[in-house]
Amino acid sequence: MRKIILGLAVTLDGYIEGPNGEYDWCFTDQDYGLNEFFTRVDAIFIGRKSYEMTLQYADDNNGEMVPGMPVMTEYVFSRTLKSVKKGAELISENSIAEVRRIKELPGKDIWLFGGASLADTLLKAGLVDELWMSVHPILLGSGKSLFYEHSSRIELTLLESKTYETGLISLRYSMDKE
């Protein structure tokens, strides 16, 4: 079965964007393991706000949602969008059942790109298999938190860590499921 990997840039104080939606604090001077990660995945889960943000970014960057990202099957989760770009699949109902179905399909692992609400839903449903956090050495003080409140602890097992000269630390954990 395919794994769902929540892979995001996060500040040391746990934010995925600043108070005005900014992500200008993300390092872009090197790939920080992204190209290697791209060899593991062939699909991406993305919420509406993140989808709209990446569409704007792609308009200014030769159509690339994420620098260097290969072509992937895109699944956009939204109750409000009526359509998505050609080649993407809109999931507006029964998202948990759809995620379970997609995990059963043949293929590589799936990148859970964002946003926080979609990640929270899939975490609470026990559908996230790995966390891959690129922890940036900055304290924003406010913004959008990656993790919402949970009713129980989630145990993790460290799979890999890598420290870069810039101070960024890449952490990869498996979710310990009972």
mmCIF file of C-alpha atoms in Angstrom:
data_model
loop_
_atom_site.group_PDB
_atom_site.id
_atom_site.type_symbol
_atom_site.label_atom_id
_atom_site.label_comp_id
_atom_site.label_asym_id
_atom_site.label_seq_id
_atom_site.Cartn_x
_atom_site.Cartn_y
_atom_site.Cartn_z
ATOM 1 C CA MET A 1 0.000 0.000 0.000
ATOM 2 C CA ARG A 2 1.149 3.516 -0.789
ATOM 3 C CA LYS A 3 2.227 5.786 2.050
ATOM 4 C CA ILE A 4 1.000 9.300 2.628
ATOM 5 C CA ILE A 5 3.899 11.578 3.517
ATOM 6 C CA LEU A 6 3.162 14.959 5.045
ATOM 7 C CA GLY A 7 6.096 16.970 3.719
ATOM 8 C CA LEU A 8 6.326 20.658 4.541
ATOM 9 C CA ALA A 9 8.568 23.546 5.440
ATOM 10 C CA VAL A 10 7.927 24.693 8.992
ATOM 11 C CA THR A 11 9.413 27.324 11.278
ATOM 12 C CA LEU A 12 11.011 26.333 14.556
ATOM 13 C CA ASP A 13 7.911 27.622 16.350
ATOM 14 C CA GLY A 14 5.617 25.438 14.223
ATOM 15 C CA TYR A 15 4.219 27.795 11.585
ATOM 16 C CA ILE A 16 3.778 26.950 7.901
ATOM 17 C CA GLU A 17 3.058 30.516 6.874
ATOM 18 C CA GLY A 18 3.273 33.959 8.367
ATOM 19 C CA PRO A 19 0.312 36.026 9.630
ATOM 20 C CA ASN A 20 -0.363 37.371 6.126
ATOM 21 C CA GLY A 21 0.075 34.037 4.349
ATOM 22 C CA GLU A 22 3.714 34.742 3.540
ATOM 23 C CA TYR A 23 6.293 32.030 3.100
ATOM 24 C CA ASP A 24 9.239 34.265 2.197
ATOM 25 C CA TRP A 25 11.142 32.728 5.119
ATOM 26 C CA CYS A 26 11.506 29.399 3.232
ATOM 27 C CA PHE A 27 15.030 28.735 2.034
ATOM 28 C CA THR A 28 15.350 28.359 -1.734
ATOM 29 C CA ASP A 29 19.146 28.400 -2.118
ATOM 30 C CA GLN A 30 19.320 24.597 -2.608
ATOM 31 C CA ASP A 31 16.922 21.665 -2.905
ATOM 32 C CA TYR A 32 17.241 20.402 0.720
ATOM 33 C CA GLY A 33 16.435 16.811 -0.295
ATOM 34 C CA LEU A 34 13.426 17.677 -2.427
ATOM 35 C CA ASN A 35 14.739 16.094 -5.632
ATOM 36 C CA GLU A 36 15.417 12.817 -3.833
ATOM 37 C CA PHE A 37 11.941 13.012 -2.276
ATOM 38 C CA PHE A 38 10.423 13.460 -5.743
ATOM 39 C CA THR A 39 11.715 9.985 -6.690
ATOM 40 C CA ARG A 40 9.535 8.484 -3.934
ATOM 41 C CA VAL A 41 6.204 10.082 -4.861
ATOM 42 C CA ASP A 42 3.990 10.215 -7.922
ATOM 43 C CA ALA A 43 0.877 11.905 -6.517
ATOM 44 C CA ILE A 44 0.121 14.977 -4.443
ATOM 45 C CA PHE A 45 -2.750 15.778 -2.056
ATOM 46 C CA ILE A 46 -3.437 19.489 -1.746
ATOM 47 C CA GLY A 47 -6.147 21.587 -0.116
ATOM 48 C CA ARG A 48 -7.928 24.473 -1.801
ATOM 49 C CA LYS A 49 -5.930 27.356 -0.303
ATOM 50 C CA SER A 50 -2.590 25.687 -1.025
ATOM 51 C CA TYR A 51 -3.805 24.767 -4.516
ATOM 52 C CA GLU A 52 -4.752 28.364 -5.293
ATOM 53 C CA MET A 53 -1.427 29.593 -3.887
ATOM 54 C CA THR A 54 0.556 27.145 -6.038
ATOM 55 C CA LEU A 55 -1.427 28.106 -9.145
ATOM 56 C CA GLN A 56 -0.378 31.734 -8.614
ATOM 57 C CA TYR A 57 3.223 30.663 -8.057
ATOM 58 C CA ALA A 58 3.153 28.487 -11.201
ATOM 59 C CA ASP A 59 1.896 31.413 -13.306
ATOM 60 C CA ASP A 60 5.096 33.292 -12.450
ATOM 61 C CA ASN A 61 7.441 30.285 -12.675
ATOM 62 C CA ASN A 62 7.053 28.520 -16.028
ATOM 63 C CA GLY A 63 4.077 26.468 -14.835
ATOM 64 C CA GLU A 64 5.948 24.774 -11.957
ATOM 65 C CA MET A 65 3.908 24.432 -8.741
ATOM 66 C CA VAL A 66 7.069 23.610 -6.824
ATOM 67 C CA PRO A 67 10.577 24.169 -8.251
ATOM 68 C CA GLY A 68 11.827 20.993 -9.913
ATOM 69 C CA MET A 69 8.644 19.017 -9.233
ATOM 70 C CA PRO A 70 8.031 16.317 -11.847
ATOM 71 C CA VAL A 71 4.577 15.679 -13.273
ATOM 72 C CA MET A 72 2.384 14.051 -10.615
ATOM 73 C CA THR A 73 -1.227 13.085 -10.255
ATOM 74 C CA GLU A 74 -2.806 15.975 -8.366
ATOM 75 C CA TYR A 75 -5.734 15.481 -6.000
ATOM 76 C CA VAL A 76 -7.316 18.761 -4.899
ATOM 77 C CA PHE A 77 -9.507 18.641 -1.787
ATOM 78 C CA SER A 78 -12.183 21.326 -1.665
ATOM 79 C CA ARG A 79 -15.867 21.707 -0.866
ATOM 80 C CA THR A 80 -16.047 25.082 -2.623
ATOM 81 C CA LEU A 81 -14.128 24.703 -5.899
ATOM 82 C CA LYS A 82 -16.227 23.622 -8.864
ATOM 83 C CA SER A 83 -13.334 22.737 -11.151
ATOM 84 C CA VAL A 84 -9.564 22.304 -11.182
ATOM 85 C CA LYS A 85 -6.944 22.500 -13.889
ATOM 86 C CA LYS A 86 -6.743 19.848 -16.557
ATOM 87 C CA GLY A 87 -5.128 16.650 -15.283
ATOM 88 C CA ALA A 88 -5.997 17.291 -11.632
ATOM 89 C CA GLU A 89 -8.797 15.494 -9.789
ATOM 90 C CA LEU A 90 -11.198 17.394 -7.541
ATOM 91 C CA ILE A 91 -12.295 15.611 -4.366
ATOM 92 C CA SER A 92 -15.195 17.431 -2.747
ATOM 93 C CA GLU A 93 -17.058 14.677 -0.891
ATOM 94 C CA ASN A 94 -16.185 11.571 1.116
ATOM 95 C CA SER A 95 -12.569 12.691 1.389
ATOM 96 C CA ILE A 96 -11.554 10.005 3.908
ATOM 97 C CA ALA A 97 -13.025 7.220 1.763
ATOM 98 C CA GLU A 98 -11.367 8.703 -1.325
ATOM 99 C CA VAL A 99 -7.977 8.895 0.395
ATOM 100 C CA ARG A 100 -8.280 5.245 1.437
ATOM 101 C CA ARG A 101 -9.182 4.307 -2.149
ATOM 102 C CA ILE A 102 -6.248 6.254 -3.603
ATOM 103 C CA LYS A 103 -3.820 4.683 -1.116
ATOM 104 C CA GLU A 104 -4.851 1.271 -2.485
ATOM 105 C CA LEU A 105 -4.097 2.230 -6.097
ATOM 106 C CA PRO A 106 -0.801 1.068 -7.585
ATOM 107 C CA GLY A 107 1.971 3.630 -7.617
ATOM 108 C CA LYS A 108 4.571 5.376 -5.535
ATOM 109 C CA ASP A 109 3.926 7.165 -2.272
ATOM 110 C CA ILE A 110 1.723 10.274 -2.005
ATOM 111 C CA TRP A 111 2.888 13.743 -0.956
ATOM 112 C CA LEU A 112 0.503 15.495 1.412
ATOM 113 C CA PHE A 113 1.555 19.018 0.499
ATOM 114 C CA GLY A 114 -0.982 21.081 2.380
ATOM 115 C CA GLY A 115 -2.693 22.736 3.892
ATOM 116 C CA ALA A 116 -3.032 22.553 7.626
ATOM 117 C CA SER A 117 -6.740 21.685 7.625
ATOM 118 C CA LEU A 118 -6.308 18.781 5.197
ATOM 119 C CA ALA A 119 -3.264 17.553 7.121
ATOM 120 C CA ASP A 120 -5.216 17.709 10.379
ATOM 121 C CA THR A 121 -8.124 15.742 8.908
ATOM 122 C CA LEU A 122 -5.853 13.001 7.563
ATOM 123 C CA LEU A 123 -3.771 12.877 10.756
ATOM 124 C CA LYS A 124 -6.896 12.464 12.910
ATOM 125 C CA ALA A 125 -8.110 9.698 10.574
ATOM 126 C CA GLY A 126 -4.790 7.873 10.983
ATOM 127 C CA LEU A 127 -4.027 8.065 7.265
ATOM 128 C CA VAL A 128 -0.648 9.840 7.407
ATOM 129 C CA ASP A 129 2.251 7.380 7.417
ATOM 130 C CA GLU A 130 5.269 9.698 7.553
ATOM 131 C CA LEU A 131 6.173 13.258 8.450
ATOM 132 C CA TRP A 132 8.987 14.987 6.587
ATOM 133 C CA MET A 133 9.584 18.405 8.074
ATOM 134 C CA SER A 134 12.107 20.937 6.825
ATOM 135 C CA VAL A 135 12.550 22.945 10.004
ATOM 136 C CA HIS A 136 13.753 26.454 9.212
ATOM 137 C CA PRO A 137 15.786 28.351 11.809
ATOM 138 C CA ILE A 138 13.336 31.182 12.332
ATOM 139 C CA LEU A 139 10.726 32.097 14.933
ATOM 140 C CA LEU A 140 7.799 33.851 13.239
ATOM 141 C CA GLY A 141 5.857 34.426 16.440
ATOM 142 C CA SER A 142 2.499 34.135 14.669
ATOM 143 C CA GLY A 143 0.899 32.764 11.539
ATOM 144 C CA LYS A 144 -0.747 29.493 10.581
ATOM 145 C CA SER A 145 0.247 26.560 12.759
ATOM 146 C CA LEU A 146 0.928 23.228 11.123
ATOM 147 C CA PHE A 147 -0.637 21.158 13.872
ATOM 148 C CA TYR A 148 -4.024 21.619 15.469
ATOM 149 C CA GLU A 149 -5.009 20.330 18.874
ATOM 150 C CA HIS A 150 -5.313 16.542 19.099
ATOM 151 C CA SER A 151 -7.210 14.479 21.640
ATOM 152 C CA SER A 152 -4.393 11.973 22.043
ATOM 153 C CA ARG A 153 -0.651 11.654 21.659
ATOM 154 C CA ILE A 154 0.852 10.492 18.410
ATOM 155 C CA GLU A 155 4.102 8.585 18.853
ATOM 156 C CA LEU A 156 6.761 8.988 16.158
ATOM 157 C CA THR A 157 9.886 7.067 15.191
ATOM 158 C CA LEU A 158 12.793 9.014 13.729
ATOM 159 C CA LEU A 159 13.742 7.608 10.322
ATOM 160 C CA GLU A 160 16.260 10.217 9.235
ATOM 161 C CA SER A 161 17.666 13.601 10.148
ATOM 162 C CA LYS A 162 19.951 15.867 8.207
ATOM 163 C CA THR A 163 21.429 19.212 9.180
ATOM 164 C CA TYR A 164 22.390 21.787 6.554
ATOM 165 C CA GLU A 165 24.957 24.594 6.831
ATOM 166 C CA THR A 166 22.122 27.141 6.632
ATOM 167 C CA GLY A 167 20.707 25.814 9.928
ATOM 168 C CA LEU A 168 17.779 24.047 8.273
ATOM 169 C CA ILE A 169 17.152 20.592 9.722
ATOM 170 C CA SER A 170 15.339 17.934 7.729
ATOM 171 C CA LEU A 171 13.473 15.455 9.937
ATOM 172 C CA ARG A 172 11.674 12.345 8.724
ATOM 173 C CA TYR A 173 9.464 10.340 11.079
ATOM 174 C CA SER A 174 7.172 7.355 10.739
ATOM 175 C CA MET A 175 3.845 7.463 12.511
ATOM 176 C CA ASP A 176 3.624 4.738 15.140
ATOM 177 C CA LYS A 177 0.179 3.256 14.598
ATOM 178 C CA GLU A 178 -1.481 0.848 16.976
#
